[in-house]
Amino acid sequence: EVQLVESGGGLIQPGGSLRLSCAASGLTVSSNYMTWVRQAPGKGLEWVSVLYSGGNTYYVGSVKGRFTISRDNSKNTLYLQMNNLRPEDTAFYYCARDGYFGSGSALDYWGQGTLVTVSS
Amino acid sequence: SYELTQPPSVSVSPGQTASITCSGDKLGYKYACWYQQKPRQSPVLVIYQDNKRPSGIPERFSGSNSGNTATLTISGTQAMDEADYYCQAWDSNTYVFGTGTKVTVL
């Protein structure tokens, strides 16, 4: 059974930093296309970043230069380092696996999400 | 940047058919997928590659994609189908989500 468990969210002041973790079981992070998706309270889904199995990374424009996606193969864990946080980064952050990349892309496994609140 | 547009809301009576559209430039040349999200829950994939259902998704969920519009159809809608629905496509190394549609079963 595949499980993705996020952690690391919390209340942080504007300009601060947080690192989110997504611990995976039942799949190998390094062999998959892994994404972060966020959802501001009461709003829609917004893709944040992807880490391809080959190591390439991509980001939505609003977080480029501030967020970094990475993985630790030994821990089978995906990370999202978030720096210079802004109030508009307040959201639930989900990690998800793209199970169909190469033939469409679709996120078939999702974590439960972790809430990041950026406020003074 | 690529954009996907959905109607904000759709209402349907129990047992009837609900159709949710997702519009984007030449969307029919890409694959579309759909997610269901109930309050305080993570999204669930209900359709991938335009019209395929993952294991465990009821047959009443179906999809199509042509021209500039992808459509999610829920046949014989049940009360448990009341949720937010999002389309999604991949474009130039980005994952694009639609604006979301709230389906209300009256």
Tab-separated table of C-alpha atoms in Angstrom:
chain	number	residue	atom	x	y	z
A	1	GLU	CA	0.000	0.000	0.000
A	2	VAL	CA	1.324	3.409	-0.983
A	3	GLN	CA	1.446	6.090	1.703
A	4	LEU	CA	2.684	9.667	1.490
A	5	VAL	CA	2.954	11.490	4.800
A	6	GLU	CA	3.729	15.206	4.869
A	7	SER	CA	5.121	17.065	7.842
A	8	GLY	CA	6.839	20.327	8.669
A	9	GLY	CA	4.024	22.807	8.328
A	10	GLY	CA	3.245	25.470	10.889
A	11	LEU	CA	2.968	29.159	11.613
A	12	ILE	CA	5.837	31.251	10.293
A	13	GLN	CA	6.438	34.979	10.000
A	14	PRO	CA	6.784	36.645	6.600
A	15	GLY	CA	10.323	36.318	5.339
A	16	GLY	CA	10.898	33.117	7.287
A	17	SER	CA	11.781	29.619	6.109
A	18	LEU	CA	10.260	26.170	6.463
A	19	ARG	CA	11.144	22.743	5.135
A	20	LEU	CA	8.323	20.375	4.329
A	21	SER	CA	8.910	16.633	4.229
A	22	CYS	CA	6.977	13.889	2.466
A	23	ALA	CA	7.878	10.425	3.692
A	24	ALA	CA	6.914	7.715	1.227
A	25	SER	CA	6.205	4.044	1.705
A	26	GLY	CA	5.105	1.556	-0.928
A	27	LEU	CA	6.859	3.491	-3.702
A	28	THR	CA	10.414	4.651	-4.365
A	29	VAL	CA	10.641	8.445	-4.495
A	30	SER	CA	13.749	8.441	-6.683
A	31	SER	CA	12.048	6.310	-9.344
A	32	ASN	CA	8.987	8.492	-9.639
A	33	TYR	CA	7.914	11.944	-10.732
A	34	MET	CA	7.030	13.629	-7.439
A	35	THR	CA	5.148	16.887	-7.084
A	36	TRP	CA	4.063	19.446	-4.526
A	37	VAL	CA	0.595	20.950	-4.881
A	38	ARG	CA	-0.878	23.610	-2.604
A	39	GLN	CA	-4.342	24.842	-1.798
A	40	ALA	CA	-5.031	28.105	-0.034
A	41	PRO	CA	-7.947	27.810	2.420
A	42	GLY	CA	-11.200	27.847	0.476
A	43	LYS	CA	-9.399	28.098	-2.875
A	44	GLY	CA	-8.466	25.802	-5.737
A	45	LEU	CA	-5.494	23.541	-6.352
A	46	GLU	CA	-2.213	25.074	-7.491
A	47	TRP	CA	0.774	23.067	-8.672
A	48	VAL	CA	4.011	24.218	-7.011
A	49	SER	CA	6.912	22.029	-8.126
A	50	VAL	CA	7.977	18.711	-9.642
A	51	LEU	CA	11.100	16.592	-9.269
A	52	TYR	CA	11.561	14.138	-12.101
A	53	SER	CA	13.193	10.784	-11.524
A	54	GLY	CA	16.128	11.970	-13.628
A	55	GLY	CA	16.670	14.918	-11.311
A	56	ASN	CA	15.203	17.805	-13.299
A	57	THR	CA	13.131	20.246	-11.287
A	58	TYR	CA	10.464	22.773	-12.262
A	59	TYR	CA	8.507	25.390	-10.347
A	60	VAL	CA	5.491	27.623	-10.710
A	61	GLY	CA	6.607	31.167	-11.407
A	62	SER	CA	5.519	32.614	-8.080
A	63	VAL	CA	7.927	30.423	-6.091
A	64	LYS	CA	10.939	30.341	-8.410
A	65	GLY	CA	14.075	31.380	-6.565
A	66	ARG	CA	12.402	30.936	-3.181
A	67	PHE	CA	11.406	27.235	-3.055
A	68	THR	CA	13.613	24.204	-3.691
A	69	ILE	CA	12.391	20.660	-4.224
A	70	SER	CA	14.735	17.792	-3.391
A	71	ARG	CA	14.809	14.192	-2.212
A	72	ASP	CA	16.795	11.952	0.102
A	73	ASN	CA	16.983	8.523	-1.475
A	74	SER	CA	18.218	6.878	1.718
A	75	LYS	CA	15.155	8.107	3.574
A	76	ASN	CA	12.765	7.731	0.615
A	77	THR	CA	11.601	11.258	1.374
A	78	LEU	CA	10.692	14.279	-0.744
A	79	TYR	CA	11.316	17.806	0.541
A	80	LEU	CA	10.245	21.339	-0.190
A	81	GLN	CA	12.524	24.024	1.197
A	82	MET	CA	10.580	27.275	1.351
A	83	ASN	CA	12.476	30.530	1.897
A	84	ASN	CA	11.400	34.160	2.050
A	85	LEU	CA	7.826	33.107	2.737
A	86	ARG	CA	4.987	35.485	1.951
A	87	PRO	CA	1.420	35.649	3.280
A	88	GLU	CA	0.186	34.448	-0.111
A	89	ASP	CA	2.096	31.176	0.433
A	90	THR	CA	-0.403	30.273	3.162
A	91	ALA	CA	-1.947	26.971	2.107
A	92	PHE	CA	-2.255	23.275	2.641
A	93	TYR	CA	0.711	21.647	0.911
A	94	TYR	CA	0.268	18.182	-0.566
A	95	CYS	CA	2.852	15.879	-2.050
A	96	ALA	CA	1.641	13.650	-4.861
A	97	ARG	CA	3.041	11.078	-7.282
A	98	ASP	CA	2.580	11.337	-11.023
A	99	GLY	CA	1.722	7.796	-11.943
A	100	TYR	CA	1.181	8.324	-15.657
A	101	PHE	CA	3.893	10.672	-16.869
A	102	GLY	CA	4.840	9.941	-20.442
A	103	SER	CA	1.263	9.069	-21.246
A	104	GLY	CA	-0.669	12.010	-19.941
A	105	SER	CA	0.368	12.790	-16.372
A	106	ALA	CA	-2.035	12.320	-13.506
A	107	LEU	CA	-1.450	12.414	-9.766
A	108	ASP	CA	-2.605	9.071	-8.445
A	109	TYR	CA	-1.317	9.122	-4.870
A	110	TRP	CA	-1.649	12.107	-2.524
A	111	GLY	CA	-0.609	12.754	1.031
A	112	GLN	CA	-2.931	14.158	3.663
A	113	GLY	CA	-1.413	17.622	3.427
A	114	THR	CA	0.343	19.923	5.880
A	115	LEU	CA	-0.776	23.479	6.634
A	116	VAL	CA	1.606	26.381	6.238
A	117	THR	CA	0.454	29.702	7.667
A	118	VAL	CA	2.526	32.797	6.942
A	119	SER	CA	1.510	35.602	9.233
A	120	SER	CA	2.965	38.084	11.674
B	1	SER	CA	1.020	30.360	-19.360
B	2	TYR	CA	-1.549	27.691	-20.062
B	3	GLU	CA	-4.955	28.030	-18.409
B	4	LEU	CA	-7.896	25.708	-17.816
B	5	THR	CA	-11.339	27.133	-17.114
B	6	GLN	CA	-14.253	25.381	-15.404
B	7	PRO	CA	-17.731	26.571	-14.425
B	8	PRO	CA	-17.786	27.509	-10.720
B	9	SER	CA	-20.782	25.341	-9.934
B	10	VAL	CA	-23.034	22.623	-11.286
B	11	SER	CA	-26.265	21.427	-9.701
B	12	VAL	CA	-27.807	18.029	-10.348
B	13	SER	CA	-30.699	15.997	-8.988
B	14	PRO	CA	-30.017	12.542	-7.561
B	15	GLY	CA	-30.031	9.920	-10.299
B	16	GLN	CA	-29.515	12.472	-13.065
B	17	THR	CA	-26.412	13.196	-15.149
B	18	ALA	CA	-23.908	15.903	-14.268
B	19	SER	CA	-21.498	17.242	-16.867
B	20	ILE	CA	-18.499	19.380	-15.935
B	21	THR	CA	-16.508	21.109	-18.648
B	22	CYS	CA	-12.865	22.139	-18.713
B	23	SER	CA	-11.745	24.538	-21.430
B	24	GLY	CA	-8.231	25.244	-22.632
B	25	ASP	CA	-6.494	26.093	-25.869
B	26	LYS	CA	-6.172	22.923	-27.979
B	27	LEU	CA	-6.826	20.851	-24.858
B	28	GLY	CA	-7.855	17.962	-27.073
B	29	TYR	CA	-4.210	17.582	-28.142
B	30	LYS	CA	-3.214	16.947	-24.534
B	31	TYR	CA	-4.340	14.360	-22.015
B	32	ALA	CA	-6.782	15.571	-19.367
B	33	CYS	CA	-7.465	14.087	-15.968
B	34	TRP	CA	-9.958	14.818	-13.206
B	35	TYR	CA	-9.853	14.895	-9.427
B	36	GLN	CA	-12.618	14.778	-6.856
B	37	GLN	CA	-12.095	16.583	-3.555
B	38	LYS	CA	-14.485	16.390	-0.643
B	39	PRO	CA	-14.305	18.834	2.280
B	40	ARG	CA	-11.234	18.416	4.474
B	41	GLN	CA	-9.913	15.575	2.294
B	42	SER	CA	-7.093	15.192	-0.200
B	43	PRO	CA	-7.959	15.088	-3.903
B	44	VAL	CA	-8.715	11.712	-5.477
B	45	LEU	CA	-7.977	10.893	-9.119
B	46	VAL	CA	-11.209	9.797	-10.847
B	47	ILE	CA	-10.264	9.993	-14.553
B	48	TYR	CA	-6.876	9.884	-16.302
B	49	GLN	CA	-5.801	9.896	-19.952
B	50	ASP	CA	-9.079	11.617	-20.880
B	51	ASN	CA	-11.387	8.678	-20.214
B	52	LYS	CA	-9.787	5.953	-18.079
B	53	ARG	CA	-10.921	5.153	-14.559
B	54	PRO	CA	-8.445	4.161	-11.847
B	55	SER	CA	-9.173	1.018	-9.903
B	56	GLY	CA	-11.980	1.547	-7.429
B	57	ILE	CA	-13.632	4.468	-9.213
B	58	PRO	CA	-17.304	3.725	-10.027
B	59	GLU	CA	-18.366	3.254	-13.645
B	60	ARG	CA	-20.721	6.237	-13.390
B	61	PHE	CA	-17.657	8.476	-13.818
B	62	SER	CA	-16.588	8.945	-17.443
B	63	GLY	CA	-14.571	11.443	-19.425
B	64	SER	CA	-14.002	12.785	-22.905
B	65	ASN	CA	-11.685	15.322	-24.510
B	66	SER	CA	-11.880	16.943	-27.920
B	67	GLY	CA	-11.131	20.304	-29.474
B	68	ASN	CA	-10.765	22.822	-26.666
B	69	THR	CA	-12.923	21.050	-24.085
B	70	ALA	CA	-12.626	18.094	-21.754
B	71	THR	CA	-15.760	16.861	-20.022
B	72	LEU	CA	-16.323	14.829	-16.874
B	73	THR	CA	-19.696	13.107	-16.799
B	74	ILE	CA	-21.285	11.609	-13.712
B	75	SER	CA	-24.183	9.353	-14.653
B	76	GLY	CA	-26.781	8.433	-12.065
B	77	THR	CA	-25.346	10.997	-9.659
B	78	GLN	CA	-25.439	10.040	-6.007
B	79	ALA	CA	-25.374	12.195	-2.905
B	80	MET	CA	-21.846	10.968	-2.195
B	81	ASP	CA	-20.672	12.588	-5.460
B	82	GLU	CA	-21.196	16.070	-4.023
B	83	ALA	CA	-17.702	17.536	-4.053
B	84	ASP	CA	-15.314	19.885	-5.828
B	85	TYR	CA	-13.920	18.643	-9.127
B	86	TYR	CA	-10.719	19.796	-10.819
B	87	CYS	CA	-9.401	19.061	-14.279
B	88	GLN	CA	-5.654	18.971	-14.903
B	89	ALA	CA	-3.328	18.788	-17.882
B	90	TRP	CA	0.424	18.848	-18.381
B	91	ASP	CA	2.016	21.585	-20.464
B	92	SER	CA	5.697	22.400	-20.881
B	93	ASN	CA	6.894	20.835	-17.622
B	94	THR	CA	4.073	22.336	-15.597
B	95	TYR	CA	0.976	20.762	-14.146
B	96	VAL	CA	-2.014	22.987	-14.832
B	97	PHE	CA	-5.156	22.694	-12.744
B	98	GLY	CA	-8.536	23.962	-13.731
B	99	THR	CA	-10.358	26.563	-11.677
B	100	GLY	CA	-12.568	23.958	-10.026
B	101	THR	CA	-16.288	23.158	-10.070
B	102	LYS	CA	-18.483	22.603	-7.046
B	103	VAL	CA	-21.047	19.893	-7.756
B	104	THR	CA	-24.172	20.113	-5.635
B	105	VAL	CA	-26.610	17.218	-5.516
B	106	LEU	CA	-29.998	18.725	-4.756
